[in-house]
mmCIF file of C-alpha atoms in Angstrom:
data_model
loop_
_atom_site.group_PDB
_atom_site.id
_atom_site.type_symbol
_atom_site.label_atom_id
_atom_site.label_comp_id
_atom_site.label_asym_id
_atom_site.label_seq_id
_atom_site.Cartn_x
_atom_site.Cartn_y
_atom_site.Cartn_z
ATOM 1 C CA UNK G 194 -49.684 1.562 63.144
ATOM 2 C CA UNK G 195 -50.296 -0.687 60.143
ATOM 3 C CA UNK G 196 -48.631 -0.150 56.784
ATOM 4 C CA UNK G 197 -48.930 -2.190 53.598
ATOM 5 C CA UNK G 198 -46.867 -1.355 50.541
ATOM 6 C CA UNK G 199 -45.906 -2.690 47.155
ATOM 7 C CA UNK G 200 -42.338 -3.738 46.465
ATOM 8 C CA UNK G 201 -40.383 -5.181 43.601
ATOM 9 C CA UNK G 202 -40.195 -8.956 43.952
ATOM 10 C CA UNK G 203 -36.820 -10.629 44.219
ATOM 11 C CA UNK G 204 -34.995 -11.613 41.027
ATOM 12 C CA UNK G 205 -36.358 -14.691 39.348
ATOM 13 C CA UNK G 206 -34.762 -18.038 40.030
ATOM 14 C CA UNK G 207 -32.733 -17.814 36.790
ATOM 15 C CA UNK G 208 -31.798 -14.100 36.946
ATOM 16 C CA UNK G 209 -29.989 -11.932 39.457
ATOM 17 C CA UNK G 210 -28.256 -13.719 42.304
ATOM 18 C CA UNK G 211 -28.772 -15.077 45.781
ATOM 19 C CA UNK G 212 -26.483 -16.374 48.522
ATOM 20 C CA UNK G 213 -27.595 -18.669 51.352
ATOM 21 C CA UNK G 214 -25.521 -20.167 54.164
ATOM 22 C CA UNK G 215 -26.426 -22.901 56.638
ATOM 23 C CA UNK G 216 -24.257 -23.607 59.673
ATOM 24 C CA UNK G 217 -24.483 -27.227 60.723
ATOM 25 C CA UNK G 218 -25.728 -28.485 64.049
ATOM 26 C CA UNK G 219 -22.156 -29.047 65.282
ATOM 27 C CA UNK G 220 -20.904 -25.563 64.375
ATOM 28 C CA UNK G 221 -19.804 -23.648 67.509
ATOM 29 C CA UNK G 222 -22.301 -20.841 66.815
ATOM 30 C CA UNK G 223 -25.122 -23.365 66.387
ATOM 31 C CA UNK G 224 -24.079 -25.069 69.636
ATOM 32 C CA UNK G 225 -24.126 -21.749 71.507
ATOM 33 C CA UNK G 226 -27.654 -21.041 70.251
ATOM 34 C CA UNK G 227 -28.829 -24.524 71.166
ATOM 35 C CA UNK G 228 -27.357 -24.372 74.683
ATOM 36 C CA UNK G 229 -28.962 -20.979 75.344
ATOM 37 C CA UNK G 230 -32.323 -22.291 74.161
ATOM 38 C CA UNK G 231 -32.033 -25.544 76.080
ATOM 39 C CA UNK G 232 -31.150 -23.726 79.307
ATOM 40 C CA UNK G 233 -33.995 -21.214 78.904
ATOM 41 C CA UNK G 234 -36.433 -24.033 78.184
ATOM 42 C CA UNK G 235 -35.359 -26.245 81.090
ATOM 43 C CA UNK G 236 -35.246 -23.250 83.461
ATOM 44 C CA UNK G 237 -38.731 -22.181 82.347
ATOM 45 C CA UNK G 238 -40.145 -25.690 82.764
ATOM 46 C CA UNK G 239 -38.548 -25.949 86.203
ATOM 47 C CA UNK G 240 -40.215 -22.676 87.183
ATOM 48 C CA UNK G 241 -43.593 -23.797 85.886
ATOM 49 C CA UNK G 242 -43.328 -27.081 87.773
ATOM 50 C CA UNK G 243 -42.197 -25.533 91.066
ATOM 51 C CA UNK G 244 -43.982 -22.167 91.085
ATOM 52 C CA UNK G 245 -46.577 -22.301 88.317
ATOM 53 C CA UNK G 246 -44.829 -19.534 86.372
ATOM 54 C CA UNK G 247 -41.705 -18.736 84.349
ATOM 55 C CA UNK G 248 -39.329 -16.605 86.449
ATOM 56 C CA UNK G 249 -37.712 -13.608 84.810
ATOM 57 C CA UNK G 250 -34.579 -14.476 82.861
ATOM 58 C CA UNK G 251 -32.666 -13.853 79.673
ATOM 59 C CA UNK G 252 -29.528 -15.737 78.651
ATOM 60 C CA UNK G 253 -28.991 -14.797 75.015
ATOM 61 C CA UNK G 254 -25.277 -14.220 75.558
ATOM 62 C CA UNK G 255 -23.996 -17.801 75.868
ATOM 63 C CA UNK G 256 -20.392 -18.088 74.681
ATOM 64 C CA UNK G 257 -18.290 -21.161 73.915
ATOM 65 C CA UNK G 258 -14.488 -21.094 73.927
ATOM 66 C CA UNK G 259 -12.909 -23.940 72.016
ATOM 67 C CA UNK G 260 -10.482 -26.465 73.400
ATOM 68 C CA UNK G 261 -6.741 -26.061 73.047
ATOM 69 C CA UNK G 262 -5.719 -29.197 71.211
ATOM 70 C CA UNK G 263 -2.967 -30.733 69.128
ATOM 71 C CA UNK G 264 -4.538 -32.457 66.156
ATOM 72 C CA UNK G 265 -2.905 -35.098 63.977
ATOM 73 C CA UNK G 266 -3.927 -37.920 61.679
ATOM 74 C CA UNK G 267 -4.988 -40.794 63.903
ATOM 75 C CA UNK G 268 -5.801 -38.798 67.009
ATOM 76 C CA UNK G 269 -5.544 -35.612 69.052
ATOM 77 C CA UNK G 270 -4.504 -34.360 72.477
ATOM 78 C CA UNK G 271 -6.561 -31.827 74.436
ATOM 79 C CA UNK G 272 -4.454 -29.519 76.608
ATOM 80 C CA UNK G 273 -7.273 -27.235 77.761
ATOM 81 C CA UNK G 274 -10.974 -28.159 77.721
ATOM 82 C CA UNK G 275 -13.898 -26.372 76.129
ATOM 83 C CA UNK G 276 -15.318 -23.541 78.258
ATOM 84 C CA UNK G 277 -19.048 -22.763 78.232
ATOM 85 C CA UNK G 278 -20.154 -19.419 79.646
ATOM 86 C CA UNK G 279 -23.665 -18.316 80.530
ATOM 87 C CA UNK G 280 -24.014 -14.549 80.765
ATOM 88 C CA UNK G 281 -27.387 -13.069 81.640
ATOM 89 C CA UNK G 282 -29.929 -12.022 84.215
ATOM 90 C CA UNK G 283 -31.588 -15.003 85.872
ATOM 91 C CA UNK G 284 -33.909 -15.082 88.892
ATOM 92 C CA UNK G 285 -31.979 -17.275 91.313
ATOM 93 C CA UNK G 286 -34.351 -17.439 94.279
ATOM 94 C CA UNK G 287 -38.117 -17.526 94.774
ATOM 95 C CA UNK G 288 -39.027 -17.031 98.414
ATOM 96 C CA UNK G 289 -36.746 -19.357 100.348
ATOM 97 C CA UNK G 290 -36.089 -21.697 97.404
ATOM 98 C CA UNK G 291 -32.890 -21.358 95.414
ATOM 99 C CA UNK G 292 -33.122 -22.310 91.761
ATOM 100 C CA UNK G 293 -30.447 -24.759 90.523
ATOM 101 C CA UNK G 294 -29.075 -22.482 87.795
ATOM 102 C CA UNK G 295 -25.597 -24.017 87.660
ATOM 103 C CA UNK G 296 -26.995 -27.561 87.541
ATOM 104 C CA UNK G 297 -29.460 -26.675 84.805
ATOM 105 C CA UNK G 298 -26.750 -24.995 82.762
ATOM 106 C CA UNK G 299 -24.362 -27.915 83.157
ATOM 107 C CA UNK G 300 -27.074 -30.328 82.060
ATOM 108 C CA UNK G 301 -27.966 -28.140 79.069
ATOM 109 C CA UNK G 302 -24.334 -27.934 77.953
ATOM 110 C CA UNK G 303 -23.683 -31.664 78.185
ATOM 111 C CA UNK G 304 -27.034 -32.634 76.660
ATOM 112 C CA UNK G 305 -26.637 -30.332 73.651
ATOM 113 C CA UNK G 306 -22.973 -31.082 72.987
ATOM 114 C CA UNK G 307 -23.439 -34.841 73.093
ATOM 115 C CA UNK G 308 -26.679 -34.932 71.094
ATOM 116 C CA UNK G 309 -25.615 -32.387 68.491
ATOM 117 C CA UNK G 310 -22.166 -33.833 67.830
ATOM 118 C CA UNK G 311 -23.054 -37.494 68.375
ATOM 119 C CA UNK G 312 -19.859 -37.801 70.424
ATOM 120 C CA UNK G 313 -20.188 -38.907 74.055
ATOM 121 C CA UNK G 314 -16.533 -38.109 74.797
ATOM 122 C CA UNK G 315 -17.023 -34.355 74.362
ATOM 123 C CA UNK G 316 -18.813 -34.191 77.741
ATOM 124 C CA UNK G 317 -15.537 -35.133 79.466
ATOM 125 C CA UNK G 318 -13.753 -32.110 77.996
ATOM 126 C CA UNK G 319 -16.033 -29.202 78.914
ATOM 127 C CA UNK G 320 -16.349 -26.907 81.907
ATOM 128 C CA UNK G 321 -19.142 -24.449 82.618
ATOM 129 C CA UNK G 322 -19.265 -20.965 84.130
ATOM 130 C CA UNK G 323 -22.303 -18.886 85.102
ATOM 131 C CA UNK G 324 -22.080 -15.105 85.334
ATOM 132 C CA UNK G 325 -25.503 -14.089 86.640
ATOM 133 C CA UNK G 326 -26.125 -10.355 86.527
ATOM 134 C CA UNK G 327 -29.337 -10.656 88.546
ATOM 135 C CA UNK G 328 -30.183 -7.378 90.219
ATOM 136 C CA UNK G 329 -33.183 -5.168 90.943
ATOM 137 C CA UNK G 330 -34.137 -2.251 88.735
ATOM 138 C CA UNK G 331 -36.881 0.359 88.991
ATOM 139 C CA UNK G 332 -38.556 -0.423 85.667
ATOM 140 C CA UNK G 333 -40.453 -3.298 87.341
ATOM 141 C CA UNK G 334 -41.576 -4.039 90.900
ATOM 142 C CA UNK G 335 -38.815 -5.591 92.996
ATOM 143 C CA UNK G 336 -40.865 -8.801 93.066
ATOM 144 C CA UNK G 337 -40.364 -9.101 89.288
ATOM 145 C CA UNK G 338 -36.671 -9.719 89.918
ATOM 146 C CA UNK G 339 -36.794 -11.339 93.356
ATOM 147 C CA UNK G 340 -40.225 -12.861 93.982
ATOM 148 C CA UNK G 341 -40.867 -13.782 97.594
ATOM 149 C CA UNK G 342 -43.639 -16.270 96.775
ATOM 150 C CA UNK G 343 -45.156 -18.345 93.997
ATOM 151 C CA UNK G 344 -47.784 -15.652 93.439
ATOM 152 C CA UNK G 345 -45.154 -12.968 93.008
ATOM 153 C CA UNK G 346 -43.248 -15.195 90.610
ATOM 154 C CA UNK G 347 -46.226 -15.065 88.269
ATOM 155 C CA UNK G 348 -45.801 -11.285 87.934
ATOM 156 C CA UNK G 349 -43.195 -12.003 85.255
ATOM 157 C CA UNK G 350 -45.725 -14.129 83.341
ATOM 158 C CA UNK G 351 -49.285 -12.842 83.776
ATOM 159 C CA UNK G 352 -50.205 -9.875 81.609
ATOM 160 C CA UNK G 353 -46.652 -9.739 80.292
ATOM 161 C CA UNK G 354 -45.563 -6.603 78.493
ATOM 162 C CA UNK G 355 -42.937 -6.272 75.803
ATOM 163 C CA UNK G 356 -39.518 -6.335 77.444
ATOM 164 C CA UNK G 357 -37.564 -4.675 74.654
ATOM 165 C CA UNK G 358 -37.679 -2.062 71.920
ATOM 166 C CA UNK G 359 -36.839 -4.034 68.803
ATOM 167 C CA UNK G 360 -37.833 -4.849 65.258
ATOM 168 C CA UNK G 361 -38.155 -8.336 63.823
ATOM 169 C CA UNK G 362 -38.723 -9.412 60.243
ATOM 170 C CA UNK G 363 -39.456 -12.399 58.055
ATOM 171 C CA UNK G 364 -40.315 -13.269 54.471
ATOM 172 C CA UNK G 365 -42.326 -15.867 52.590
ATOM 173 C CA UNK G 366 -42.153 -18.045 50.669
ATOM 174 C CA UNK G 367 -38.795 -19.607 51.414
ATOM 175 C CA UNK G 368 -36.281 -19.211 48.616
ATOM 176 C CA UNK G 369 -35.416 -22.497 46.886
ATOM 177 C CA UNK G 370 -31.848 -22.102 48.144
ATOM 178 C CA UNK G 371 -33.149 -21.907 51.730
ATOM 179 C CA UNK G 372 -34.813 -25.281 51.309
ATOM 180 C CA UNK G 373 -31.806 -26.826 49.596
ATOM 181 C CA UNK G 374 -29.317 -25.592 52.215
ATOM 182 C CA UNK G 375 -31.350 -27.007 55.115
ATOM 183 C CA UNK G 376 -31.898 -30.328 53.362
ATOM 184 C CA UNK G 377 -28.223 -30.738 52.442
ATOM 185 C CA UNK G 378 -27.028 -30.063 56.000
ATOM 186 C CA UNK G 379 -29.661 -32.339 57.520
ATOM 187 C CA UNK G 380 -28.701 -35.037 55.011
ATOM 188 C CA UNK G 381 -24.984 -34.820 55.802
ATOM 189 C CA UNK G 382 -25.739 -34.952 59.524
ATOM 190 C CA UNK G 383 -28.255 -37.776 59.191
ATOM 191 C CA UNK G 384 -27.594 -41.112 60.854
ATOM 192 C CA UNK G 385 -27.652 -42.946 57.516
ATOM 193 C CA UNK G 386 -25.101 -40.663 55.831
ATOM 194 C CA UNK G 387 -22.666 -40.644 58.748
ATOM 195 C CA UNK G 388 -22.976 -44.396 59.280
ATOM 196 C CA UNK G 389 -22.158 -44.991 55.622
ATOM 197 C CA UNK G 390 -19.117 -42.717 55.894
ATOM 198 C CA UNK G 391 -17.698 -43.516 59.297
ATOM 199 C CA UNK G 392 -15.584 -40.641 60.569
ATOM 200 C CA UNK G 393 -17.513 -37.563 59.464
ATOM 201 C CA UNK G 394 -18.254 -34.963 62.130
ATOM 202 C CA UNK G 395 -21.192 -32.622 62.679
ATOM 203 C CA UNK G 396 -19.588 -29.190 62.163
ATOM 204 C CA UNK G 397 -20.791 -28.917 58.583
ATOM 205 C CA UNK G 398 -21.205 -25.689 56.650
ATOM 206 C CA UNK G 399 -23.211 -25.304 53.448
ATOM 207 C CA UNK G 400 -22.741 -22.239 51.236
ATOM 208 C CA UNK G 401 -24.942 -21.869 48.148
ATOM 209 C CA UNK G 402 -24.334 -19.142 45.579
ATOM 210 C CA UNK G 403 -26.654 -18.784 42.588
ATOM 211 C CA UNK G 404 -25.819 -16.286 39.868
ATOM 212 C CA UNK G 405 -28.330 -16.360 37.010
ATOM 213 C CA UNK G 406 -28.627 -20.069 36.141
ATOM 214 C CA UNK G 407 -25.372 -21.249 37.768
ATOM 215 C CA UNK G 408 -25.440 -22.733 41.267
ATOM 216 C CA UNK G 409 -22.196 -23.201 43.175
ATOM 217 C CA UNK G 410 -22.424 -25.342 46.321
ATOM 218 C CA UNK G 411 -19.521 -25.300 48.753
ATOM 219 C CA UNK G 412 -19.640 -27.745 51.662
ATOM 220 C CA UNK G 413 -17.226 -28.099 54.562
ATOM 221 C CA UNK G 414 -17.056 -31.589 56.056
ATOM 222 C CA UNK G 415 -15.169 -32.216 59.313
ATOM 223 C CA UNK G 416 -13.504 -35.547 60.002
ATOM 224 C CA UNK G 417 -12.696 -37.122 63.371
ATOM 225 C CA UNK G 418 -8.872 -37.298 63.602
ATOM 226 C CA UNK G 419 -8.929 -40.816 65.053
ATOM 227 C CA UNK G 420 -10.987 -42.048 62.080
ATOM 228 C CA UNK G 421 -8.219 -41.463 59.536
ATOM 229 C CA UNK G 422 -4.670 -42.572 60.207
ATOM 230 C CA UNK G 423 -3.217 -40.875 57.147
ATOM 231 C CA UNK G 424 -3.870 -38.163 54.592
ATOM 232 C CA UNK G 425 -4.595 -40.857 52.018
ATOM 233 C CA UNK G 426 -7.411 -42.292 54.146
ATOM 234 C CA UNK G 427 -8.746 -38.773 54.772
ATOM 235 C CA UNK G 428 -8.783 -38.026 51.053
ATOM 236 C CA UNK G 429 -10.572 -41.295 50.309
ATOM 237 C CA UNK G 430 -13.279 -40.504 52.878
ATOM 238 C CA UNK G 431 -13.831 -36.970 51.607
ATOM 239 C CA UNK G 432 -13.885 -38.176 47.981
ATOM 240 C CA UNK G 433 -16.585 -40.715 48.751
ATOM 241 C CA UNK G 434 -18.583 -38.053 50.592
ATOM 242 C CA UNK G 435 -18.216 -35.787 47.545
ATOM 243 C CA UNK G 436 -19.698 -38.409 45.236
ATOM 244 C CA UNK G 437 -22.629 -39.080 47.542
ATOM 245 C CA UNK G 438 -23.295 -35.363 47.958
ATOM 246 C CA UNK G 439 -23.115 -34.765 44.225
ATOM 247 C CA UNK G 440 -25.790 -37.427 43.706
ATOM 248 C CA UNK G 441 -27.980 -36.034 46.511
ATOM 249 C CA UNK G 442 -27.844 -32.467 45.211
ATOM 250 C CA UNK G 443 -28.396 -33.373 41.565
ATOM 251 C CA UNK G 444 -31.461 -35.447 42.509
ATOM 252 C CA UNK G 445 -32.898 -32.910 44.961
ATOM 253 C CA UNK G 446 -36.343 -31.629 43.879
ATOM 254 C CA UNK G 447 -35.192 -27.997 44.026
ATOM 255 C CA UNK G 448 -32.312 -28.651 41.622
ATOM 256 C CA UNK G 449 -34.358 -30.897 39.326
ATOM 257 C CA UNK G 450 -37.027 -28.186 39.097
ATOM 258 C CA UNK G 451 -34.646 -25.462 37.920
ATOM 259 C CA UNK G 452 -32.396 -25.345 34.841
ATOM 260 C CA UNK G 453 -29.276 -24.617 36.871
ATOM 261 C CA UNK G 454 -25.730 -25.613 36.032
ATOM 262 C CA UNK G 455 -24.630 -27.009 39.403
ATOM 263 C CA UNK G 456 -21.050 -27.136 40.658
ATOM 264 C CA UNK G 457 -19.960 -28.743 43.920
ATOM 265 C CA UNK G 458 -16.844 -28.082 45.987
ATOM 266 C CA UNK G 459 -15.943 -29.843 49.244
ATOM 267 C CA UNK G 460 -13.291 -28.843 51.810
ATOM 268 C CA UNK G 461 -11.737 -26.168 49.633
ATOM 269 C CA UNK G 462 -9.035 -25.385 52.228
ATOM 270 C CA UNK G 463 -7.408 -28.774 51.682
ATOM 271 C CA UNK G 464 -4.107 -28.075 49.938
ATOM 272 C CA UNK G 465 -1.075 -30.314 50.031
ATOM 273 C CA UNK G 466 -1.272 -32.236 53.290
ATOM 274 C CA UNK G 467 -4.001 -29.992 54.731
ATOM 275 C CA UNK G 468 -7.173 -31.536 56.135
ATOM 276 C CA UNK G 469 -10.293 -30.528 58.066
ATOM 277 C CA UNK G 470 -9.717 -32.670 61.161
ATOM 278 C CA UNK G 471 -11.884 -31.764 64.151
ATOM 279 C CA UNK G 472 -11.782 -33.403 67.591
ATOM 280 C CA UNK G 473 -15.287 -34.497 68.632
ATOM 281 C CA UNK G 474 -16.371 -33.705 65.055
ATOM 282 C CA UNK G 475 -16.513 -29.955 65.663
ATOM 283 C CA UNK G 476 -14.041 -27.095 65.325
ATOM 284 C CA UNK G 477 -14.976 -26.286 68.920
ATOM 285 C CA UNK G 478 -12.618 -29.156 69.699
ATOM 286 C CA UNK G 479 -9.663 -27.343 68.135
ATOM 287 C CA UNK G 480 -9.989 -23.790 69.377
ATOM 288 C CA UNK G 481 -12.865 -22.191 67.459
ATOM 289 C CA UNK G 482 -15.439 -20.257 69.493
ATOM 290 C CA UNK G 483 -19.211 -19.876 69.335
ATOM 291 C CA UNK G 484 -21.583 -17.046 70.252
ATOM 292 C CA UNK G 485 -25.349 -16.743 70.391
ATOM 293 C CA UNK G 486 -26.705 -14.787 67.431
ATOM 294 C CA UNK G 487 -23.998 -15.671 64.905
ATOM 295 C CA UNK G 488 -25.683 -18.857 63.756
ATOM 296 C CA UNK G 489 -28.640 -19.514 61.491
ATOM 297 C CA UNK G 490 -31.631 -17.212 61.706
ATOM 298 C CA UNK G 491 -35.073 -18.391 62.780
ATOM 299 C CA UNK G 492 -35.795 -19.815 59.312
ATOM 300 C CA UNK G 493 -32.720 -22.053 59.530
ATOM 301 C CA UNK G 494 -30.388 -20.177 57.182
ATOM 302 C CA UNK G 495 -28.422 -16.974 56.775
ATOM 303 C CA UNK G 496 -29.627 -15.348 53.573
ATOM 304 C CA UNK G 497 -28.492 -12.393 51.486
ATOM 305 C CA UNK G 498 -32.119 -11.873 50.403
ATOM 306 C CA UNK G 499 -35.192 -10.791 52.316
ATOM 307 C CA UNK G 500 -35.519 -8.431 55.258
ATOM 308 C CA UNK G 501 -33.341 -9.294 58.226
ATOM 309 C CA UNK G 502 -32.895 -7.850 61.686
ATOM 310 C CA UNK G 503 -30.144 -8.470 64.196
ATOM 311 C CA UNK G 504 -32.240 -10.074 66.940
ATOM 312 C CA UNK G 505 -30.943 -13.344 68.340
ATOM 313 C CA UNK G 506 -33.881 -15.333 69.650
ATOM 314 C CA UNK G 507 -31.861 -18.067 71.403
ATOM 315 C CA UNK G 508 -31.984 -17.756 75.181
ATOM 316 C CA UNK G 509 -34.528 -14.953 75.266
ATOM 317 C CA UNK G 510 -37.438 -15.334 77.681
ATOM 318 C CA UNK G 511 -40.257 -17.132 75.818
ATOM 319 C CA UNK G 512 -42.940 -15.195 77.697
ATOM 320 C CA UNK G 513 -42.237 -11.545 76.965
ATOM 321 C CA UNK G 514 -39.043 -11.027 74.958
ATOM 322 C CA UNK G 515 -40.171 -9.656 71.619
ATOM 323 C CA UNK G 516 -36.821 -10.462 70.005
ATOM 324 C CA UNK G 517 -37.957 -14.083 70.193
ATOM 325 C CA UNK G 518 -41.737 -13.866 69.966
ATOM 326 C CA UNK G 519 -41.953 -11.233 67.225
ATOM 327 C CA UNK G 520 -39.285 -12.976 65.134
ATOM 328 C CA UNK G 521 -41.386 -16.134 65.090
ATOM 329 C CA UNK G 522 -44.704 -14.289 64.843
ATOM 330 C CA UNK G 523 -43.495 -12.340 61.800
ATOM 331 C CA UNK G 524 -42.514 -15.629 60.149
ATOM 332 C CA UNK G 525 -45.901 -17.122 60.948
ATOM 333 C CA UNK G 526 -47.693 -14.061 59.561
ATOM 334 C CA UNK G 527 -45.603 -13.992 56.376
ATOM 335 C CA UNK G 528 -46.372 -17.680 55.773
ATOM 336 C CA UNK G 529 -50.084 -17.123 56.344
ATOM 337 C CA UNK G 530 -50.210 -14.173 53.956
ATOM 338 C CA UNK G 531 -48.480 -16.236 51.283
ATOM 339 C CA UNK G 532 -50.746 -19.243 51.869
ATOM 340 C CA UNK G 533 -53.902 -17.094 51.760
ATOM 341 C CA UNK G 534 -53.072 -14.634 48.982
ATOM 342 C CA UNK G 535 -50.319 -16.426 47.063
ATOM 343 C CA UNK G 536 -48.167 -13.320 47.261
ATOM 344 C CA UNK G 537 -44.467 -13.171 48.144
ATOM 345 C CA UNK G 538 -44.146 -10.786 51.074
ATOM 346 C CA UNK G 539 -42.009 -9.382 53.862
ATOM 347 C CA UNK G 540 -43.296 -8.670 57.367
ATOM 348 C CA UNK G 541 -41.826 -6.356 60.010
ATOM 349 C CA UNK G 542 -43.046 -6.160 63.617
ATOM 350 C CA UNK G 543 -41.795 -3.425 65.969
ATOM 351 C CA UNK G 544 -42.102 -3.511 69.751
ATOM 352 C CA UNK G 545 -41.663 -0.741 72.293
ATOM 353 C CA UNK G 546 -40.512 -1.589 75.783
ATOM 354 C CA UNK G 547 -43.505 -1.689 78.145
ATOM 355 C CA UNK G 548 -46.198 -1.910 75.447
ATOM 356 C CA UNK G 549 -48.728 -4.729 75.329
ATOM 357 C CA UNK G 550 -47.288 -7.765 73.598
ATOM 358 C CA UNK G 551 -50.304 -8.139 71.329
ATOM 359 C CA UNK G 552 -50.132 -4.497 70.213
ATOM 360 C CA UNK G 553 -46.908 -3.877 68.255
ATOM 361 C CA UNK G 554 -46.120 -0.224 67.699
ATOM 362 C CA UNK G 555 -45.732 -0.968 63.993
ATOM 363 C CA UNK G 556 -46.749 -3.748 61.627
ATOM 364 C CA UNK G 557 -45.353 -3.443 58.131
ATOM 365 C CA UNK G 558 -46.115 -5.735 55.201
ATOM 366 C CA UNK G 559 -44.481 -5.477 51.778
ATOM 367 C CA UNK G 560 -46.312 -7.247 48.975
ATOM 368 C CA UNK G 561 -45.139 -8.311 45.530
ATOM 369 C CA UNK G 562 -48.005 -6.413 43.932
ATOM 370 C CA UNK G 563 -50.167 -3.396 44.668
ATOM 371 C CA UNK G 564 -52.695 -4.128 47.399
ATOM 372 C CA UNK G 565 -56.424 -3.585 47.199
ATOM 373 C CA UNK G 566 -59.081 -3.146 49.851
ATOM 374 C CA UNK G 567 -59.811 -6.892 49.956
ATOM 375 C CA UNK G 568 -56.121 -7.729 50.317
ATOM 376 C CA UNK G 569 -55.729 -5.206 53.124
ATOM 377 C CA UNK G 570 -58.685 -6.702 54.988
ATOM 378 C CA UNK G 571 -57.281 -10.211 54.738
ATOM 379 C CA UNK G 572 -53.893 -9.069 56.056
ATOM 380 C CA UNK G 573 -55.501 -7.211 58.964
ATOM 381 C CA UNK G 574 -57.414 -10.369 59.897
ATOM 382 C CA UNK G 575 -54.334 -12.598 59.666
ATOM 383 C CA UNK G 576 -52.310 -10.094 61.719
ATOM 384 C CA UNK G 577 -54.900 -10.032 64.503
ATOM 385 C CA UNK G 578 -55.050 -13.848 64.523
ATOM 386 C CA UNK G 579 -51.267 -14.186 64.719
ATOM 387 C CA UNK G 580 -50.865 -11.666 67.543
ATOM 388 C CA UNK G 581 -53.678 -13.282 69.533
ATOM 389 C CA UNK G 582 -51.746 -16.564 69.405
ATOM 390 C CA UNK G 583 -48.592 -15.250 71.102
ATOM 391 C CA UNK G 584 -49.378 -17.171 74.345
ATOM 392 C CA UNK G 585 -49.746 -20.359 72.283
ATOM 393 C CA UNK G 586 -46.403 -19.607 70.658
ATOM 394 C CA UNK G 587 -44.788 -19.364 74.104
ATOM 395 C CA UNK G 588 -46.202 -22.761 75.069
ATOM 396 C CA UNK G 589 -45.064 -24.250 71.783
ATOM 397 C CA UNK G 590 -41.517 -23.058 72.394
ATOM 398 C CA UNK G 591 -41.481 -24.839 75.748
ATOM 399 C CA UNK G 592 -42.864 -28.072 74.300
ATOM 400 C CA UNK G 593 -40.271 -28.524 71.558
ATOM 401 C CA UNK G 594 -36.669 -29.620 71.818
ATOM 402 C CA UNK G 595 -34.307 -26.932 70.446
ATOM 403 C CA UNK G 596 -32.459 -29.636 68.495
ATOM 404 C CA UNK G 597 -35.701 -30.734 66.808
ATOM 405 C CA UNK G 598 -36.425 -27.091 65.961
ATOM 406 C CA UNK G 599 -32.927 -26.699 64.548
ATOM 407 C CA UNK G 600 -33.452 -29.590 62.158
ATOM 408 C CA UNK G 601 -36.926 -28.402 61.154
ATOM 409 C CA UNK G 602 -37.426 -24.649 61.803
ATOM 410 C CA UNK G 603 -41.069 -24.849 60.680
ATOM 411 C CA UNK G 604 -42.024 -26.986 63.691
ATOM 412 C CA UNK G 605 -42.394 -24.018 66.018
ATOM 413 C CA UNK G 606 -44.686 -22.214 63.555
ATOM 414 C CA UNK G 607 -47.297 -24.971 63.664
ATOM 415 C CA UNK G 608 -50.318 -24.300 65.878
#
């Protein structure tokens, strides 16, 4: 079914309101997403190398439990390490060959934590657990779950059908706050910014609230405990970061383009002797937890505007899980409609378990103005093109590092 309708466009950029949040690359929820994606990617590539196919798996339930630590100015003591849990259904044997699931997960955890936080020491304070629910159902041949040969392994890949009943949505163009939130977080976590302000961690959060022509930016900046021996040194570091951030935001093209009154707040919880000190530069080092699906959406932010579903794409099988493929395909289609017609729009794709991947049960497009026959024809053509490229999208997912995609969500949408 195809449906195209008119809708009222969002408030203008100087009326109404919008709220956009961006969790930084070192946030526990971001780390959980990245680990799930990195494991799925490395597992898939291992399967392709060994068997010529991606074995059945889904691991979109990765959970991180933060370390138990005592934190103080000048240092910290870890009493219980970080725990990383992989929950999911993963093919663990093909024929007589056992797949190294635990090794792949351990490597994914250490690789992501070190690269995302920029702290080598974090790898010494983490332990991993795998809870594989692999079993055999009757909704697929037994060989789908436990292939006895390379040829049977390909059953999970060739002619793949949708493996879920779900809806996924996206919108285009990006709101100016979306762009600003991503750029601010990437800037704070850039090598140049952190080198200039030695001691800042990666567990940054950016919250942007625009009401009419007033923009309030709230940014949380973690500091390594060992980098500041006193509250005075902590305050000096945060104050310098504030000044640099104020300059960056005021000079950002999005802010310069709009007549907004901009206000900046940093580390608003700091009262008295309080401070945002985080071992390893992340609140994961002081007891906070992370779960797949609670981080940024596929477009890199969490927005109060635009259609949004609840699908978490991290860790889902890149071959046939529509929660991943349709989320990205809807974003690609929304971008193409905007590029071709110049119209703000929202796209919704619905899958039914067992249907062909390239035949969603429903495709809905909301346009900012009433559609005509020509517009409808263009959208039908762009929809067919996007759905035909789902296999290319799967390959693209496997070719890109999840950390690179985190920093630039548009990378995966390029063909």
